[in-house]
Short mmCIF file of C-alpha atoms in Angstrom, two decimals:
data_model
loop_
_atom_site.label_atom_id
_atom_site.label_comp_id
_atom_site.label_asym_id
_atom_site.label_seq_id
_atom_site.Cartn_x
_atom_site.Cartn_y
_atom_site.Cartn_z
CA UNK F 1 0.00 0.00 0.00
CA UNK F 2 2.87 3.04 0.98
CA UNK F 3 4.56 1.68 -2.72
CA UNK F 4 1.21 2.18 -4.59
CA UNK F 5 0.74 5.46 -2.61
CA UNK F 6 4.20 7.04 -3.58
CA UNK F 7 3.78 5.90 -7.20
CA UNK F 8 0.05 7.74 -6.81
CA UNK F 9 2.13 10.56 -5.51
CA UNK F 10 5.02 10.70 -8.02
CA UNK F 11 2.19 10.34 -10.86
CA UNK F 12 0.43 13.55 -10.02
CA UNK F 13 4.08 15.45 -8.98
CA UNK F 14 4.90 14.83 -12.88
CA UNK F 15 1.29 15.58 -14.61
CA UNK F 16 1.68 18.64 -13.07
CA UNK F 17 4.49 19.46 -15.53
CA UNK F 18 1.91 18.20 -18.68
CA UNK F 19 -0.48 19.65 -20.47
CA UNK F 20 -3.86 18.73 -19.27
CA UNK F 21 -2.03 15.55 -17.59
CA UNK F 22 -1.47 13.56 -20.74
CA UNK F 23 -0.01 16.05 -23.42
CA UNK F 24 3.29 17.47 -23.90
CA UNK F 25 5.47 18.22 -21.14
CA UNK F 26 7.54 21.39 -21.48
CA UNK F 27 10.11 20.72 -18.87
CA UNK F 28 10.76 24.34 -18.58
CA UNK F 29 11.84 23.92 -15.01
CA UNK F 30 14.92 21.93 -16.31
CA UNK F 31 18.07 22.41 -16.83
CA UNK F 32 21.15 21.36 -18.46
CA UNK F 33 24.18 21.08 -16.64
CA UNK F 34 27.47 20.23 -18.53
CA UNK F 35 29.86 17.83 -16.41
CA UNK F 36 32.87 18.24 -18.95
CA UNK F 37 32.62 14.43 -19.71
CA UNK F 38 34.16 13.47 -23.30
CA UNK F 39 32.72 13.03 -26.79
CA UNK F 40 30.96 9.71 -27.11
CA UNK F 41 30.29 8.48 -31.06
CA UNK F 42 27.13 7.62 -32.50
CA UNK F 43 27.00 4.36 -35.05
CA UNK F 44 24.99 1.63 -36.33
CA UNK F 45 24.84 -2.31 -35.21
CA UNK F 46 24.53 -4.78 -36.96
CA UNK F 47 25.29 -8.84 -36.95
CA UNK F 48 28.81 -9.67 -35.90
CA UNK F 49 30.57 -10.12 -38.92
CA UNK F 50 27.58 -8.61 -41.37
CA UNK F 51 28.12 -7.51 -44.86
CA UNK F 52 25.56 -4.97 -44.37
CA UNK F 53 28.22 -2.49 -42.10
CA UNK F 54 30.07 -1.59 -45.05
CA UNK F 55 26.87 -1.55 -47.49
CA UNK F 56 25.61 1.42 -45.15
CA UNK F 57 28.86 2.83 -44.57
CA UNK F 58 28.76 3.48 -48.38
CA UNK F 59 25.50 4.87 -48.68
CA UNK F 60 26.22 6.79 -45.57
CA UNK F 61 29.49 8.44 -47.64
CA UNK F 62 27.14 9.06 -50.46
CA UNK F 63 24.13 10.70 -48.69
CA UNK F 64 27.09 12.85 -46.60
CA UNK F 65 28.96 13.84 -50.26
CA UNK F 66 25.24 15.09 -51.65
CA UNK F 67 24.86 16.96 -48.83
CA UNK F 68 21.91 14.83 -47.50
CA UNK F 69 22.96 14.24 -44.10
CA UNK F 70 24.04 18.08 -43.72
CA UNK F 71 20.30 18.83 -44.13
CA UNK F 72 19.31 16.34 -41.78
CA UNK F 73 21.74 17.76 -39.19
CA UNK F 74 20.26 21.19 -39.66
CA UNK F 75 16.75 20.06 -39.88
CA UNK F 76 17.03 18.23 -36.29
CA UNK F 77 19.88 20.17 -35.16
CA UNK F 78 22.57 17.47 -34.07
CA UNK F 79 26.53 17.54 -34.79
CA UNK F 80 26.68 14.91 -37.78
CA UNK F 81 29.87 14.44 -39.47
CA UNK F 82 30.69 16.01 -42.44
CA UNK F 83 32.87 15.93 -45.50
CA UNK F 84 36.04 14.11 -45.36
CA UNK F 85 35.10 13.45 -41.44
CA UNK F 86 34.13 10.00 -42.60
CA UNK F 87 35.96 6.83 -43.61
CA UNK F 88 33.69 3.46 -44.31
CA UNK F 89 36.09 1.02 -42.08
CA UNK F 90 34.07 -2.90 -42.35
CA UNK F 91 35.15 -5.17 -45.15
CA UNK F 92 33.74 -4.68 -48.19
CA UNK F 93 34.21 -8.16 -49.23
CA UNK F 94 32.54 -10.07 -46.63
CA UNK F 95 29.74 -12.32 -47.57
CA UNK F 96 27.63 -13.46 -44.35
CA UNK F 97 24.36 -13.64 -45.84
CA UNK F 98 23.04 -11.46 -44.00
CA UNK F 99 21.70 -8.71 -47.20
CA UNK F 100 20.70 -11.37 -48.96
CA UNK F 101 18.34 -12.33 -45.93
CA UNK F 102 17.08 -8.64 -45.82
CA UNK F 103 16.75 -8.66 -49.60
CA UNK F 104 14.87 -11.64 -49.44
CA UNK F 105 12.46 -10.18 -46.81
CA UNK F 106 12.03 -6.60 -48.83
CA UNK F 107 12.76 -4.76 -45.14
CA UNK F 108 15.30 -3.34 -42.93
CA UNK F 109 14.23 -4.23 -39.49
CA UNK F 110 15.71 -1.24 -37.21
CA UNK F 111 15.60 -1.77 -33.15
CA UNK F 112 15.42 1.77 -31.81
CA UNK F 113 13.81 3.28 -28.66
CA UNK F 114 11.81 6.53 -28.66
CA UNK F 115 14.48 9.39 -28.55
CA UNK F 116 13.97 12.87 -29.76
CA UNK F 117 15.65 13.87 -32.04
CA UNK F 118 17.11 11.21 -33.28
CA UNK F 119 13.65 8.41 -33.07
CA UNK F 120 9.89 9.56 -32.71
CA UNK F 121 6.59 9.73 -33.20
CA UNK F 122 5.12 12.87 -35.15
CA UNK F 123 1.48 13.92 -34.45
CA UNK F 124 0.17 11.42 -36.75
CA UNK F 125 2.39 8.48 -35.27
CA UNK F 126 5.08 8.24 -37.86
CA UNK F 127 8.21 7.92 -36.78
CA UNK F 128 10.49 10.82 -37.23
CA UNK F 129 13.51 12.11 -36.08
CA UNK F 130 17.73 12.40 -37.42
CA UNK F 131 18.13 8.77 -37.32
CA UNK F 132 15.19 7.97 -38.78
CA UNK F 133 14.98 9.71 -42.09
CA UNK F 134 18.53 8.66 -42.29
CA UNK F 135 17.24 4.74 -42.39
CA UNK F 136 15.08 5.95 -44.59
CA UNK F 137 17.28 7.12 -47.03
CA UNK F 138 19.69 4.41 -46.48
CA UNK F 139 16.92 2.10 -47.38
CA UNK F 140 16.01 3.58 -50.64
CA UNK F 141 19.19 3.50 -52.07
CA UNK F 142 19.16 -0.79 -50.96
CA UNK F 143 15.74 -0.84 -52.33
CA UNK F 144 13.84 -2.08 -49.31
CA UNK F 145 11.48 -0.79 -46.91
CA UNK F 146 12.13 0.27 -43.21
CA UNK F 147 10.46 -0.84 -40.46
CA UNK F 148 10.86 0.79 -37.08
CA UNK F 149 10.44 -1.99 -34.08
CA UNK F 150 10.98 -0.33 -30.60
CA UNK F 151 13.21 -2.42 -28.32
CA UNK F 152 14.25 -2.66 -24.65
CA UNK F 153 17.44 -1.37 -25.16
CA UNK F 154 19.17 -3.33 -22.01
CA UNK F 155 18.35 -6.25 -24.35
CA UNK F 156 19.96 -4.95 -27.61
CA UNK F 157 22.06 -6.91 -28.17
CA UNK F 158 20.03 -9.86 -27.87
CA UNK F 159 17.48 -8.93 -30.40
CA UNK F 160 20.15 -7.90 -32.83
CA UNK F 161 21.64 -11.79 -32.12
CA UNK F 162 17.67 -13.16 -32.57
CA UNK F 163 17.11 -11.47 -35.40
CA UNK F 164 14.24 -9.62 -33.84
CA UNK F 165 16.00 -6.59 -35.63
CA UNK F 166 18.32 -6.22 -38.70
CA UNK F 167 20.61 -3.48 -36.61
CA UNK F 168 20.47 -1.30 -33.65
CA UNK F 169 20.01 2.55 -35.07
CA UNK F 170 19.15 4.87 -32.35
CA UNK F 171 21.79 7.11 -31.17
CA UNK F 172 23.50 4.33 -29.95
CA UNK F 173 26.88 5.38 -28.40
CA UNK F 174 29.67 2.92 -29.69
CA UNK F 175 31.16 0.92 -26.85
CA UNK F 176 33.88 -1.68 -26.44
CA UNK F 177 30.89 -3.67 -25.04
CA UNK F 178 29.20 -3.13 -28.01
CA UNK F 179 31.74 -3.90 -30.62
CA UNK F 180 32.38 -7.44 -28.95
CA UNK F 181 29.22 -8.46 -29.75
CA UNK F 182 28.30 -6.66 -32.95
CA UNK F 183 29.59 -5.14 -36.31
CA UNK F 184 29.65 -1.49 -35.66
CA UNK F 185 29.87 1.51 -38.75
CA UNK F 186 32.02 4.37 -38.59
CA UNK F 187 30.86 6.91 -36.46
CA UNK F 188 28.25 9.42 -37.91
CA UNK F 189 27.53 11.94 -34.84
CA UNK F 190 29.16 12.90 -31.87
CA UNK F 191 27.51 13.09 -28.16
CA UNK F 192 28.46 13.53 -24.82
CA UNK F 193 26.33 12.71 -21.15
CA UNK F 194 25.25 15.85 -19.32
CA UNK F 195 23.31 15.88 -16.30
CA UNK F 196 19.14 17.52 -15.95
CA UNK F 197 18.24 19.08 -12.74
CA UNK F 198 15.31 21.70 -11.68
CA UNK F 199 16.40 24.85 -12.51
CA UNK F 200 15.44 25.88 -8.88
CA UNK F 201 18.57 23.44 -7.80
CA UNK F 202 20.89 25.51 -9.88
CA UNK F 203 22.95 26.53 -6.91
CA UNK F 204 23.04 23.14 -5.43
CA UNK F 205 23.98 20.85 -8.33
CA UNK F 206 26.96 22.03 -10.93
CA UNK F 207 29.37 19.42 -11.20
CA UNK F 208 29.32 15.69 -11.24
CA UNK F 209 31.02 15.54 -7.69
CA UNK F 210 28.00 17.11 -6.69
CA UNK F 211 25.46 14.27 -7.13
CA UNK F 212 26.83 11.94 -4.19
CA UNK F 213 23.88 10.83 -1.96
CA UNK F 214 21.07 11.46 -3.52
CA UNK F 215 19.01 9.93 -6.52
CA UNK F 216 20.36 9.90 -10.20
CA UNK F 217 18.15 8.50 -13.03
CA UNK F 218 19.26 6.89 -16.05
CA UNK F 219 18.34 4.63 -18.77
CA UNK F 220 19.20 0.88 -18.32
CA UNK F 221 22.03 -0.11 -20.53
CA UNK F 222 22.54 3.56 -21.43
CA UNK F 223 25.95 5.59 -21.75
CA UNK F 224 23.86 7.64 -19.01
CA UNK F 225 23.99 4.33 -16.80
CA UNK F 226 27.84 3.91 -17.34
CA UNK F 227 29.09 7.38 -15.96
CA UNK F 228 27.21 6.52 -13.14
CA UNK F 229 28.68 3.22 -12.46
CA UNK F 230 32.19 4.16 -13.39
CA UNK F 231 31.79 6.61 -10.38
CA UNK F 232 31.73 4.92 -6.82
CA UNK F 233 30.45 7.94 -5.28
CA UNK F 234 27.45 8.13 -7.18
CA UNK F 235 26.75 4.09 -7.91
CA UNK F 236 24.95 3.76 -5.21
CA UNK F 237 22.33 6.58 -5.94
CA UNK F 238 21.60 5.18 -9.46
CA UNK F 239 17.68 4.59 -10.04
CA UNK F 240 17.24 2.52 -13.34
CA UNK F 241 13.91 3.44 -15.43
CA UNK F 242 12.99 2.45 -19.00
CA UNK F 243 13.60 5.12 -21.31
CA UNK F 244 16.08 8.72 -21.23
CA UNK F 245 12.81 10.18 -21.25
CA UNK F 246 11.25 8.56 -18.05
CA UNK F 247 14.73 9.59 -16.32
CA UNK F 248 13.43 13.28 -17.24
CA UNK F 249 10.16 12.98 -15.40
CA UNK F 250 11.64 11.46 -12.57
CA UNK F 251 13.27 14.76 -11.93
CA UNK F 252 10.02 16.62 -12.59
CA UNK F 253 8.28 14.41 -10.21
CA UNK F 254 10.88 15.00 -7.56
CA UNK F 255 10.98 11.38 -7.75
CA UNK F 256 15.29 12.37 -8.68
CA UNK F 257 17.40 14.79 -7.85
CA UNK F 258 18.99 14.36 -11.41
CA UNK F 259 19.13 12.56 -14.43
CA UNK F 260 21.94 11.75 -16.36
CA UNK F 261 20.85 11.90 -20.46
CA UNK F 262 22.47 12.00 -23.99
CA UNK F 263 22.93 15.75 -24.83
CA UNK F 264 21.41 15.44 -27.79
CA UNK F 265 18.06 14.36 -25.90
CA UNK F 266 18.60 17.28 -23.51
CA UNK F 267 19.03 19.90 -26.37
CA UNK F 268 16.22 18.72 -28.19
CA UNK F 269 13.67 18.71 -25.20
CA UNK F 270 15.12 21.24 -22.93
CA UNK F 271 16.85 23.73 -25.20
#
């Protein structure tokens, strides 16, 4: 009963911050706070070994070199790499079956999350977003169709390995972790963790050191979730939830003191 009462509590904290409880937060009581952490590289999974990494890495050249991806990066305003930023680096002569399996299908299956800007929905439902019109794109010039499947991304991996999904393509920082398990492409975007707090604990809360002892959200199996880890002051505080997103309304709710996100997230939702 006090569990269902706090969750009562926490749920009317946060629609507080909505719209009519049930449309758009604004988090306008947020706030970004930069914790000078370094550059973390966006790229695409796919199967260990795959012949699809340097298909994409290709197309991803092409669509940079025509100024395609330039747009995109204006358009949703993330850092994508430019011209002669990047190098395809997977073997373009491996043959592991794996485009002839999506060839044979007609689809690209794509495991993301929603993540603005890079994966979500627009009014109508479509999804939208950097990383998605990039698929797209990709995708045309393969001749296939996308689909969009939404994963848990602590079990990434695992769907890649199932074939649940064809690759994982949603702002996914590359990892050592990552690359022992999966083919990944040259990096196409650069991120970095920063931390979200009220903008009434501005005073309180302006370095990392700062965060000891009290409650830090962050998504499972997200970079977010590493920095956290990697620091034994602040392990212990670490509150797993779902999504980057639900780590931002546990702040609203007061449910965190802070949440540790992608800065591309923050600057898309926060400003």
């Amino acid at each position: 009963m006090k569990k269902l009462l706090v969750m009562i509590l926490a749920l009317a904290m946060v629609c507080t911050s909505f719209v009519a409880c049930g449309g758009k937060s604004s988090y306008e009581d947020l706030m970004i706070v930069d914790l000078g952490l370094e550059k973390e590289y966006f790229g695409i999974a796919f199967r260990a070994g795959s012949d699809m990494t340097r298909k994409v890495e290709d197309i991803t050249l092409q669509l940079i070199e025509d100024g395609t991806l330039g747009e995109l990066s204006t358009k949703y305003e993330v850092g994508a790499v430019g011209k002669g930023e990047y190098t395809p680096k997977a073997d373009a002569f491996t043959d592991s079956g794996d485009w002839a399996y999506i060839q044979g299908k007609g689809k690209l299956v794509v495991g993301i999350t929603d993540y603005k800007p890079m994966d979500y929905r627009d009014e109508d439902g479509n999804w939208i977003g950097f990383d998605a019109d990039y698929a797209r794109a990709v995708a045309a010039k393969l001749g296939v169709e996308v689909e969009f499947k939404e994963i848990d991304w602590e079990l990434k991996l695992a769907s890649l390995e199932a074939k649940e999904i064809d690759c994982i393509w949603n702002g996914m920082t590359i990892t050592e972790a990552i690359e022992a398990k999966a083919d990944c492409t040259a990096p196409y975007m650069y991120n970095t963790q920063v931390a979200v707090i009220k903008k009434a604990n501005a005073e309180k809360y302006k370095a990392l050191a700062d965060f000891k002892g009290v409650s830090i959200a962050a998504e499972g199996g997200s970079a977010g979730e590493k920095v956290i880890k990697d620091n034994a002051d602040l392990a212990g505080g670490l509150k797993t939830v779902t999504g980057q997103t639900d780590a931002l309304l546990e702040v609203l709710a007061g449910a965190s003191e802070v949440a540790i996100v992608d800065l591309t997230l923050a600057k898309a939702l926060i400003g």
